[in-house]
Amino acid sequence: MKTKALYLTAALAVMLGFSSCNLDYFPSDEMNSDLLLQDPNGAEYIMDACYALMKDEVEFLGYQSGNTYCRHYYQLAEFPADNICLSAHTTDPLYEATAYVMNDGLKNIGTLWMVGYKIIYMTNQVIETLEKQGNPESNQFLGEAYFTRALMHLQLVTLCAKPYSHGRDNLGIPLRTSLSTEVTVRNSVGEVYDQIAADFRKAADLMGKSRGNAGYPSKEAALGLLSRTYLYMEKWDDCIAAANEALNGADPASKLDADFANYFINAKTSKETLFCIGHDLVDDRGQSSIGSMYLKDGIGWGEIYPSDPLMYLYERYPNDIRYTAFIWPQYKASSTRTMVYYPDPASISAESGAVIMSAEVTDDGEGNYSFKTGSNTIEKRKINGSGIADAAGEYYEYYVNISGKDYMCRISPEMVLRTGFTIPMIFIKKFSYQDGNPMLSSPVVCRWAEVILNRAEAYAHKGEAANALADVNIIRQRAGIPADFAPDNLHGYVDKQMSASGTSLTAVEQIVLDERRMELAWEGFRMHDVYRNKCDMVRHYPGAQPWKEHRWDTEKHIVYPIPYNEWTVSKIPQNDGY
């Protein structure tokens, strides 16, 4: 019979090479349902191969070095958001994501799609075979298959389809819940999310504890991701219930890693991690790793820095462990000078972004600054809920007025500028230093801090301010900063319009989203958090990314294109704007 199949799942899951996974497995062209029925370890082999595929280099259109699912996912999910500053234009495919100029021929999105659906096909092999066997002793592997199938669908639908909150009936992605590939259609967003929730629920019912470190899923991991799924679906009560079921009566604070400064180094074995893509020393990708774009420490490119708005949030409390442990400003040794940096209005354009100008400044000792080499002054202004906290607990930011227009600026000890540019170097360490290696980490997919913040946001949207703020305070207490938010103590936050279309968020909703932004920065959440809440992505800050405000309701490229090699074969419709 002639079939119309997804190009990536045609044939019986011809697995890609697992050169670095160090696992025993059958040859890929022999791993089929018949062998699974014959070999008691077949399901384990396939599931271990699924986890390996998330991290192993694969070949796609002649591209292999650094071509890994996990690297592309964390970059594609994070780089169009407002947590990052691109220090310069680059030929790496990541630039298109950062600049919202994506196209359907990009190798990173093509690889993500190909590997994601290959893993889905492999999980369907396990599900169909084990459900035929009906052996309770295989429930853990069956649960892992449902978990992994749900995770792949969730990650692909968040990148390649509009958020659920924008409409259930929008085009989603193809659902694959069986080995049949005869028909390929784009299911609705609602259908996809319904299936994801059902799969995580099934996984939680089948699994117990992880069969190893956090690189293997568990019942709690399935419930944690179920809470995320319901949050994205705006099913607030279901989100809260899933988080509570995962906690099982435990104090949420007890689930957090007390040694947070070393958490990401030890993510694979930390009690806080619900699921991660476990890496070992043999999985070190060097300059092709996730961390290489964030850090340069003997190796690495170090071209992606924290954005100014995010730095303002961290700098409200300089002792915030999320700032001191994971942000590494490159201050000039022995320098006693203070510098200001701000967008150069002569170079701002929607196409090319903004270049930072830096200059030495003088301080009158009372927090008032002026340029040493000019007559411009810097104004300190009290603002709503972000900026640096003074002794009175009020927040403020600095602005400089040039030719009648205000530009946000930042004051700091003198920093090293990237060679050839005027971008202060500020490295990020969340994806580094596992086993002492600056380019090695086990990227976290889900952890307890996220689950607590999922519940907090659900409470906030329900109008249960006290419960939402109590969860926020748990996260802040671990970060070592004031954890005293209460309905009558919002630290200057007020209800605020967050988009040109009129979307407004309450003060409590903003508090929760700011805490998610600081806690989960660069872990793949920010873009979706902004757009699913129908807020605009405002990127009016220095860097080589475009100086633009991307509206949630009119920006076509808040989702990635369906890869060319997919839609031209299966004839499924492309996303708007491509």
Coordinates of C-alpha atoms in Angstrom, one line a residue:
M1 CA 0.0 0.0 0.0
K2 CA 1.3 3.5 -0.8
T3 CA 1.3 5.7 2.2
K4 CA 1.6 9.4 2.8
A5 CA 3.9 9.5 5.9
L6 CA 5.9 12.0 7.8
Y7 CA 9.3 11.9 6.1
L8 CA 11.0 11.5 9.5
T9 CA 9.0 8.4 10.5
A10 CA 8.9 6.5 7.2
A11 CA 10.2 3.0 7.6
L12 CA 10.4 1.3 11.0
A13 CA 12.1 3.9 13.1
V14 CA 15.5 3.8 11.5
M15 CA 17.4 5.1 14.5
L16 CA 20.2 7.5 14.2
G17 CA 23.6 6.6 15.5
F18 CA 24.2 6.5 19.3
S19 CA 27.9 7.0 19.2
S20 CA 28.1 8.5 22.7
C21 CA 25.3 6.9 24.7
N22 CA 27.2 3.9 25.8
L23 CA 24.1 1.8 25.8
D24 CA 23.4 -1.8 24.7
Y25 CA 20.8 -1.8 22.0
F26 CA 19.6 -3.8 19.0
P27 CA 20.6 -2.6 15.5
S28 CA 18.1 0.0 14.5
D29 CA 16.9 -1.8 11.4
E30 CA 16.0 -4.9 13.6
M31 CA 14.2 -3.2 16.5
N32 CA 10.6 -3.9 15.7
S33 CA 7.6 -5.1 17.7
D34 CA 8.3 -8.8 17.0
L35 CA 11.7 -8.5 18.7
L36 CA 10.2 -6.6 21.6
L37 CA 7.8 -9.5 22.1
Q38 CA 10.8 -11.9 22.1
D39 CA 13.3 -10.0 24.3
P40 CA 12.4 -9.0 27.8
N41 CA 14.8 -6.1 27.7
G42 CA 13.5 -4.7 24.4
A43 CA 11.5 -1.9 25.9
E44 CA 14.4 -0.8 28.0
Y45 CA 16.7 -0.7 25.0
I46 CA 14.3 1.5 23.1
M47 CA 13.6 3.9 25.9
D48 CA 17.3 4.3 26.6
A49 CA 17.8 5.0 22.9
C50 CA 15.1 7.7 23.1
Y51 CA 17.0 9.5 25.9
A52 CA 20.2 9.2 24.0
L53 CA 18.6 10.7 20.9
M54 CA 17.8 13.8 22.9
K55 CA 21.5 14.5 23.4
D56 CA 23.4 12.7 20.6
E57 CA 24.7 14.5 17.5
V58 CA 22.7 13.5 14.4
E59 CA 23.2 14.2 10.7
F60 CA 20.7 16.4 9.0
L61 CA 21.2 17.8 5.5
G62 CA 24.9 17.4 5.8
Y63 CA 25.0 19.1 9.2
Q64 CA 26.2 17.1 12.2
S65 CA 28.7 18.8 14.5
G66 CA 26.8 20.1 17.5
N67 CA 23.5 19.1 15.8
T68 CA 21.7 17.8 18.9
Y69 CA 18.0 17.9 19.8
C70 CA 18.6 19.4 23.3
R71 CA 20.9 22.2 22.1
H72 CA 18.4 23.3 19.4
Y73 CA 15.4 23.1 21.7
Y74 CA 16.9 25.3 24.5
Q75 CA 18.1 27.8 21.9
L76 CA 15.0 27.9 19.9
A77 CA 12.8 28.2 23.0
E78 CA 14.9 31.0 24.6
F79 CA 16.5 33.2 21.9
P80 CA 13.4 35.0 20.6
A81 CA 12.6 36.2 24.1
D82 CA 13.8 39.2 26.2
N83 CA 16.1 37.4 28.6
I84 CA 19.1 37.5 26.2
C85 CA 21.3 40.0 24.5
L86 CA 23.1 39.0 21.3
S87 CA 26.5 40.5 21.4
A88 CA 27.1 40.5 17.6
H89 CA 25.7 39.2 14.4
T90 CA 26.6 35.5 13.8
T91 CA 26.4 33.0 11.0
D92 CA 25.1 30.3 13.4
P93 CA 21.4 29.4 12.7
L94 CA 20.6 30.6 16.2
Y95 CA 20.7 34.2 14.7
E96 CA 17.5 33.7 12.7
A97 CA 15.6 32.7 15.9
T98 CA 17.1 35.7 17.8
A99 CA 16.2 38.1 15.0
Y100 CA 12.7 36.7 14.1
V101 CA 13.8 36.0 10.5
M102 CA 13.2 32.2 10.6
N103 CA 12.6 30.2 7.5
D104 CA 11.5 26.7 6.8
G105 CA 14.9 25.6 5.6
L106 CA 16.7 26.1 9.0
K107 CA 18.6 23.1 10.0
N108 CA 18.0 23.6 13.7
I109 CA 14.2 23.5 13.5
G110 CA 14.4 20.7 10.9
T111 CA 16.6 18.6 13.2
L112 CA 14.3 19.2 16.2
W113 CA 11.3 18.1 14.2
M114 CA 13.0 15.0 12.7
V115 CA 14.4 13.8 16.0
G116 CA 11.2 14.6 18.0
Y117 CA 9.0 12.5 15.7
K118 CA 11.6 9.7 15.5
I119 CA 11.4 9.5 19.3
I120 CA 7.6 9.6 19.2
Y121 CA 7.7 6.7 16.8
M122 CA 10.0 4.7 19.0
T123 CA 7.7 5.3 22.1
N124 CA 4.7 4.1 20.1
Q125 CA 6.6 0.9 19.4
V126 CA 7.0 0.4 23.2
I127 CA 3.4 1.4 23.9
E128 CA 1.8 -0.9 21.3
T129 CA 3.9 -3.9 22.2
L130 CA 3.7 -3.6 26.0
E131 CA 0.0 -3.0 26.0
K132 CA -0.5 -6.2 23.9
Q133 CA 1.6 -8.1 26.5
G134 CA -0.4 -6.7 29.4
N135 CA 2.4 -7.5 31.9
P136 CA 2.3 -5.3 35.0
E137 CA 6.1 -5.8 35.5
S138 CA 6.5 -3.6 32.4
N139 CA 4.5 -0.7 33.7
Q140 CA 7.5 1.4 34.4
F141 CA 8.7 1.2 30.8
L142 CA 5.2 1.7 29.5
G143 CA 4.9 4.8 31.7
E144 CA 8.2 6.1 30.4
A145 CA 7.0 5.7 26.8
Y146 CA 3.8 7.7 27.5
F147 CA 5.9 10.3 29.3
T148 CA 8.4 10.7 26.5
R149 CA 5.7 10.8 23.8
A150 CA 3.9 13.5 25.7
L151 CA 7.2 15.5 26.2
M152 CA 8.1 15.5 22.5
H153 CA 4.6 16.6 21.5
L154 CA 4.7 19.3 24.2
Q155 CA 8.0 20.7 23.1
L156 CA 7.1 20.7 19.4
V157 CA 3.7 22.2 19.8
T158 CA 5.0 25.1 22.0
L159 CA 7.5 26.0 19.3
C160 CA 5.6 25.2 16.1
A161 CA 2.0 26.3 17.0
K162 CA 0.4 29.2 18.6
P163 CA -0.2 29.0 22.4
Y164 CA -3.3 27.2 23.6
S165 CA -4.6 30.5 25.0
H166 CA -4.7 32.0 21.5
G167 CA -7.4 29.4 20.5
R168 CA -8.0 25.7 20.7
D169 CA -8.9 25.5 17.1
N170 CA -5.6 26.9 15.7
L171 CA -3.4 24.5 13.7
G172 CA -1.2 22.4 16.0
I173 CA 1.2 19.7 14.9
P174 CA 0.6 16.1 13.7
L175 CA -0.4 13.8 16.5
R176 CA 1.3 10.4 16.4
T177 CA -0.3 8.0 18.8
S178 CA 0.3 4.8 16.9
L179 CA 2.8 3.2 14.5
S180 CA 0.5 4.0 11.5
T181 CA 1.9 6.7 9.3
E182 CA -0.6 6.4 6.5
V183 CA -2.3 9.7 7.1
T184 CA -0.5 12.9 8.2
V185 CA -2.6 16.0 9.2
R186 CA -2.0 18.9 11.5
N187 CA -4.3 18.3 14.5
S188 CA -5.7 21.3 16.3
V189 CA -3.9 22.8 19.2
G190 CA -6.6 21.7 21.5
E191 CA -6.4 18.1 20.3
V192 CA -2.7 18.0 20.7
Y193 CA -2.8 19.4 24.3
D194 CA -5.6 17.1 25.3
Q195 CA -3.5 14.1 24.2
I196 CA -0.4 15.5 26.0
A197 CA -2.4 15.8 29.2
A198 CA -3.8 12.3 28.8
D199 CA -0.3 10.9 28.2
F200 CA 1.2 12.5 31.2
R201 CA -1.7 11.3 33.3
K202 CA -1.3 7.8 32.0
A203 CA 2.5 8.0 32.6
A204 CA 2.0 9.1 36.2
D205 CA -0.5 6.2 36.9
L206 CA 2.0 3.7 35.5
M207 CA 5.3 4.8 36.9
G208 CA 6.8 4.8 40.4
K209 CA 10.2 6.1 41.3
S210 CA 12.9 6.8 38.6
R211 CA 14.9 3.7 37.7
G212 CA 18.1 5.7 38.0
N213 CA 19.1 9.3 38.2
A214 CA 17.0 12.2 37.0
G215 CA 17.8 11.3 33.4
Y216 CA 15.0 8.8 33.8
P217 CA 11.4 9.9 34.4
S218 CA 9.2 9.1 37.4
K219 CA 5.7 9.5 38.6
E220 CA 6.6 12.9 40.1
A221 CA 8.1 14.0 36.8
A222 CA 5.0 13.1 34.9
L223 CA 2.9 15.1 37.4
G224 CA 5.2 18.0 37.3
L225 CA 4.9 18.2 33.5
L226 CA 1.2 17.7 33.8
S227 CA 1.0 20.8 35.9
R228 CA 2.9 22.7 33.2
T229 CA 0.5 21.3 30.5
Y230 CA -2.6 22.4 32.5
L231 CA -1.0 25.8 33.1
Y232 CA -0.5 26.3 29.4
M233 CA -4.1 25.2 28.8
E234 CA -5.3 27.7 31.4
K235 CA -6.9 25.0 33.4
W236 CA -6.0 26.6 36.7
D237 CA -7.7 24.1 39.1
D238 CA -6.2 21.1 37.2
C239 CA -2.7 22.7 37.3
I240 CA -3.0 23.2 41.1
A241 CA -4.3 19.7 41.6
A242 CA -1.4 18.1 39.6
A243 CA 1.2 20.1 41.5
N244 CA -0.5 19.1 44.8
E245 CA -0.6 15.5 43.8
A246 CA 3.1 15.6 42.9
L247 CA 3.9 17.1 46.3
N248 CA 1.8 14.5 48.0
G249 CA 1.5 16.6 51.2
A250 CA 5.2 17.5 51.4
D251 CA 6.4 21.0 52.3
P252 CA 7.3 22.6 48.9
A253 CA 10.4 24.1 50.3
S254 CA 11.7 20.7 51.2
K255 CA 11.8 19.8 47.5
L256 CA 14.2 22.5 46.6
D257 CA 18.0 22.0 46.6
A258 CA 19.5 24.0 49.4
D259 CA 22.8 24.2 47.6
F260 CA 21.3 26.2 44.7
A261 CA 24.7 27.7 43.7
N262 CA 25.8 24.2 42.7
Y263 CA 22.4 22.9 41.6
F264 CA 22.9 22.9 37.8
I265 CA 26.3 21.3 38.2
N266 CA 24.6 18.4 40.1
A267 CA 21.2 18.5 38.3
K268 CA 21.4 14.8 37.4
T269 CA 21.5 13.7 41.0
S270 CA 19.8 16.6 42.8
K271 CA 16.5 16.0 44.6
E272 CA 15.1 19.1 42.9
T273 CA 15.3 17.7 39.4
L274 CA 12.3 15.8 38.2
F275 CA 13.7 15.1 34.7
C276 CA 16.8 16.2 32.8
I277 CA 18.6 15.2 29.7
G278 CA 21.4 13.3 31.4
H279 CA 24.9 13.9 30.1
D280 CA 28.1 12.2 31.0
L281 CA 31.7 13.2 30.3
V282 CA 31.6 11.3 26.9
D283 CA 28.7 13.7 25.9
D284 CA 30.9 16.8 26.1
R285 CA 30.3 18.8 22.9
G286 CA 32.8 21.5 23.6
Q287 CA 32.1 24.6 21.6
S288 CA 29.0 22.9 20.2
S289 CA 27.3 22.6 23.6
I290 CA 24.4 24.6 24.9
G291 CA 26.7 26.4 27.4
S292 CA 29.2 27.5 24.7
M293 CA 27.0 30.4 23.6
Y294 CA 26.6 31.6 27.1
L295 CA 30.2 31.2 28.5
K296 CA 33.8 31.6 27.4
D297 CA 36.1 30.0 30.0
G298 CA 39.1 28.6 28.1
I299 CA 36.6 27.3 25.6
G300 CA 33.2 28.4 24.4
W301 CA 31.9 31.4 22.3
G302 CA 30.4 33.4 25.0
E303 CA 28.2 35.5 22.7
I304 CA 24.8 35.5 24.4
Y305 CA 24.6 37.7 27.5
P306 CA 21.7 38.5 29.9
S307 CA 19.5 41.3 28.7
D308 CA 19.4 44.7 30.5
P309 CA 15.8 44.3 31.7
L310 CA 16.6 40.9 33.2
M311 CA 19.7 42.3 34.9
Y312 CA 17.6 45.0 36.4
L313 CA 15.4 42.3 38.0
Y314 CA 18.4 40.5 39.4
E315 CA 20.1 43.7 40.6
R316 CA 17.1 44.6 42.8
Y317 CA 18.8 42.4 45.4
P318 CA 22.6 42.0 44.7
N319 CA 22.7 39.0 47.1
D320 CA 20.2 37.0 45.0
I321 CA 21.9 33.7 44.6
R322 CA 20.5 33.4 41.1
Y323 CA 22.5 36.5 40.3
T324 CA 25.7 35.7 42.2
A325 CA 25.9 32.0 41.2
F326 CA 24.8 32.1 37.6
I327 CA 25.7 35.5 36.3
W328 CA 29.4 36.3 35.7
P329 CA 30.1 39.9 34.8
Q330 CA 33.6 40.4 33.4
Y331 CA 34.8 43.3 35.5
K332 CA 38.1 44.9 34.7
A333 CA 40.7 43.8 37.2
S334 CA 41.8 46.5 39.7
S335 CA 39.6 49.1 38.1
T336 CA 38.0 51.6 40.5
R337 CA 36.1 53.4 37.7
T338 CA 32.3 53.4 37.2
M339 CA 30.8 53.1 33.8
V340 CA 27.4 53.7 32.2
Y341 CA 26.2 51.9 29.1
Y342 CA 23.1 52.6 27.1
P343 CA 21.7 52.3 23.6
D344 CA 23.4 54.6 21.1
P345 CA 20.5 56.4 19.4
A346 CA 22.6 56.9 16.3
S347 CA 22.7 53.2 15.7
I348 CA 19.2 52.0 16.7
S349 CA 17.2 50.5 13.9
A350 CA 14.5 47.9 13.8
E351 CA 16.7 45.8 11.5
S352 CA 20.1 46.0 13.2
G353 CA 19.4 46.5 16.8
A354 CA 21.3 48.8 19.1
V355 CA 25.0 49.2 19.9
I356 CA 26.0 50.0 23.5
M357 CA 28.0 53.1 24.1
S358 CA 30.0 53.2 27.4
A359 CA 31.6 56.0 29.3
E360 CA 33.1 56.7 32.6
V361 CA 30.8 58.5 35.0
T362 CA 31.0 60.3 38.3
D363 CA 29.0 59.7 41.5
D364 CA 28.1 62.4 43.9
G365 CA 27.8 59.8 46.7
E366 CA 24.0 60.0 46.8
G367 CA 23.2 57.8 43.9
N368 CA 23.2 60.7 41.4
Y369 CA 25.5 60.2 38.4
S370 CA 26.7 62.3 35.5
F371 CA 29.0 61.7 32.5
K372 CA 32.6 62.6 33.2
T373 CA 33.2 63.6 29.6
G374 CA 29.9 65.4 28.9
S375 CA 27.1 67.4 30.3
N376 CA 24.5 64.7 30.2
T377 CA 23.0 63.6 33.5
I378 CA 21.5 60.3 34.5
E379 CA 18.1 60.4 36.2
K380 CA 17.0 57.9 38.8
R381 CA 13.3 57.1 38.7
K382 CA 11.0 55.1 40.9
I383 CA 9.2 52.5 38.9
N384 CA 6.7 49.7 39.1
G385 CA 8.1 46.4 40.4
S386 CA 11.5 46.2 38.7
G387 CA 14.8 47.9 38.9
I388 CA 17.1 48.2 41.9
A389 CA 15.8 48.3 45.4
D390 CA 17.0 51.0 47.7
A391 CA 17.1 50.9 51.5
A392 CA 13.4 51.8 51.6
G393 CA 12.5 48.9 49.4
E394 CA 11.5 51.0 46.5
Y395 CA 12.5 50.1 42.9
Y396 CA 14.2 52.4 40.5
E397 CA 16.0 52.5 37.2
Y398 CA 18.4 54.9 35.5
Y399 CA 17.6 56.9 32.3
V400 CA 19.7 59.2 30.2
N401 CA 18.0 61.9 28.0
I402 CA 19.6 62.4 24.6
S403 CA 18.1 64.8 22.1
G404 CA 14.9 64.9 24.0
K405 CA 14.4 61.1 24.2
D406 CA 14.9 58.9 27.2
Y407 CA 17.0 55.7 27.1
M408 CA 17.4 53.2 29.9
C409 CA 21.0 52.9 31.0
R410 CA 22.8 50.8 33.5
I411 CA 25.5 51.8 36.0
S412 CA 28.2 49.3 37.0
P413 CA 31.9 48.9 37.9
E414 CA 33.9 49.1 34.7
M415 CA 33.5 45.9 32.7
V416 CA 35.5 44.2 29.9
L417 CA 34.0 45.0 26.5
R418 CA 33.8 42.3 23.8
T419 CA 36.7 42.7 21.4
G420 CA 35.7 44.7 18.4
F421 CA 32.4 45.7 20.0
T422 CA 31.0 47.9 22.8
I423 CA 29.1 45.1 24.5
P424 CA 30.0 44.5 28.2
M425 CA 30.7 40.8 28.6
I426 CA 28.4 39.1 31.1
F427 CA 28.6 35.3 31.0
I428 CA 25.9 32.8 32.1
K429 CA 26.8 29.6 33.9
K430 CA 23.6 27.6 34.0
F431 CA 24.8 25.1 31.4
S432 CA 28.3 24.6 32.7
Y433 CA 30.8 23.0 35.0
Q434 CA 29.2 19.5 35.5
D435 CA 32.2 17.3 36.5
G436 CA 34.3 20.4 36.4
N437 CA 33.9 20.9 32.7
P438 CA 32.9 24.4 31.6
M439 CA 30.9 23.1 28.6
L440 CA 29.1 20.2 30.2
S441 CA 25.7 20.1 31.9
S442 CA 22.6 17.9 32.1
P443 CA 19.9 20.3 30.8
V444 CA 16.9 20.4 33.2
V445 CA 13.5 19.7 31.6
C446 CA 11.4 20.0 34.8
R447 CA 12.3 20.7 38.4
W448 CA 10.4 21.4 41.6
A449 CA 10.9 25.2 41.5
E450 CA 9.0 25.2 38.2
V451 CA 6.1 23.2 39.6
I452 CA 5.8 25.6 42.6
L453 CA 5.7 28.5 40.2
N454 CA 3.2 26.7 38.0
R455 CA 0.9 26.5 41.0
A456 CA 1.7 30.1 41.9
E457 CA 0.7 31.4 38.5
A458 CA -2.5 29.3 38.5
Y459 CA -3.4 30.8 41.9
A460 CA -2.7 34.3 40.6
H461 CA -4.9 33.9 37.6
K462 CA -7.7 32.6 39.9
G463 CA -7.4 35.7 42.0
E464 CA -6.1 33.8 45.0
A465 CA -3.3 36.3 45.8
A466 CA -2.3 35.0 49.2
N467 CA -1.7 31.5 47.9
A468 CA 0.1 32.8 44.8
L469 CA 2.4 35.0 46.8
A470 CA 3.1 32.3 49.4
D471 CA 4.5 30.1 46.6
V472 CA 6.5 33.0 45.2
N473 CA 8.0 33.5 48.7
I474 CA 9.2 29.9 48.9
I475 CA 11.2 30.5 45.7
R476 CA 12.6 33.8 47.0
Q477 CA 13.5 32.5 50.3
R478 CA 15.8 29.8 48.7
A479 CA 17.3 32.6 46.6
G480 CA 18.2 34.5 49.8
I481 CA 16.2 37.6 49.1
P482 CA 13.2 39.1 51.0
A483 CA 10.3 36.7 50.9
D484 CA 7.6 39.0 52.4
F485 CA 5.2 39.5 49.5
A486 CA 1.6 39.6 50.7
P487 CA -1.7 40.9 49.4
D488 CA -1.1 44.1 51.4
N489 CA 2.7 44.2 50.6
L490 CA 3.3 44.1 46.8
H491 CA 6.5 46.2 46.9
G492 CA 5.3 48.8 44.4
Y493 CA 3.7 46.5 41.9
V494 CA 0.4 47.7 40.4
D495 CA -2.0 46.4 37.8
K496 CA -0.5 47.2 34.4
Q497 CA -1.3 47.1 30.7
M498 CA 1.2 44.7 29.1
S499 CA 0.4 44.8 25.3
A500 CA -0.6 47.2 22.6
S501 CA -3.8 45.2 22.2
G502 CA -4.8 46.0 25.8
T503 CA -3.8 42.9 27.7
S504 CA -3.5 43.8 31.4
L505 CA -2.0 41.8 34.2
T506 CA -2.7 42.2 37.9
A507 CA 0.1 43.1 40.2
V508 CA 0.2 39.6 41.6
E509 CA 0.3 38.1 38.1
Q510 CA 3.3 40.3 37.3
I511 CA 5.0 39.3 40.5
V512 CA 4.7 35.6 39.6
L513 CA 5.8 36.1 36.0
D514 CA 8.8 38.1 37.1
E515 CA 9.8 35.4 39.6
R516 CA 9.4 32.8 36.8
R517 CA 11.6 35.0 34.6
M518 CA 14.4 35.1 37.2
E519 CA 14.2 31.6 38.5
L520 CA 13.8 29.8 35.1
A521 CA 15.9 32.1 32.9
W522 CA 17.4 30.4 29.8
E523 CA 15.7 27.1 30.7
G524 CA 13.3 27.5 27.7
F525 CA 10.2 29.2 29.3
R526 CA 10.3 32.9 28.7
M527 CA 9.1 33.1 25.1
H528 CA 6.1 31.0 25.8
D529 CA 5.4 32.6 29.1
V530 CA 5.1 36.0 27.5
Y531 CA 3.1 35.0 24.4
R532 CA 0.7 32.6 26.2
N533 CA -0.2 35.5 28.6
K534 CA -1.0 37.6 25.5
C535 CA 1.8 40.1 26.3
D536 CA 4.1 41.7 23.8
M537 CA 7.8 40.9 23.6
V538 CA 9.5 44.3 24.1
R539 CA 13.2 44.1 23.1
H540 CA 14.1 47.8 23.4
Y541 CA 17.5 47.2 24.9
P542 CA 21.0 47.1 23.6
G543 CA 22.3 44.2 21.6
A544 CA 22.6 42.9 18.0
Q545 CA 19.0 41.6 18.1
P546 CA 16.5 43.8 16.4
W547 CA 15.2 46.8 18.4
K548 CA 11.6 45.8 18.2
E549 CA 8.4 45.2 20.0
H550 CA 6.8 42.0 18.9
R551 CA 3.1 42.0 19.4
W552 CA 1.5 38.7 20.5
D553 CA -1.5 39.2 18.3
T554 CA 0.1 40.3 15.0
E555 CA 3.7 39.0 15.0
K556 CA 3.7 36.0 12.6
H557 CA 7.0 34.6 13.9
I558 CA 6.1 33.8 17.5
V559 CA 6.0 30.3 16.1
Y560 CA 8.5 28.5 14.0
P561 CA 7.8 27.2 10.5
I562 CA 7.0 23.6 9.6
P563 CA 10.3 22.4 8.1
Y564 CA 10.5 22.4 4.3
N565 CA 11.3 18.7 4.2
E566 CA 8.1 18.0 6.1
W567 CA 5.4 20.1 4.5
T568 CA 6.6 19.5 0.9
V569 CA 6.3 15.7 1.4
S570 CA 3.3 15.3 3.6
K571 CA 1.5 18.4 2.2
I572 CA 0.4 19.6 5.6
P573 CA -0.2 23.4 5.7
Q574 CA 2.6 25.8 6.7
N575 CA 2.3 28.3 9.5
D576 CA 1.2 31.8 8.5
G577 CA 3.9 34.2 7.5
Y578 CA 6.2 31.6 6.0

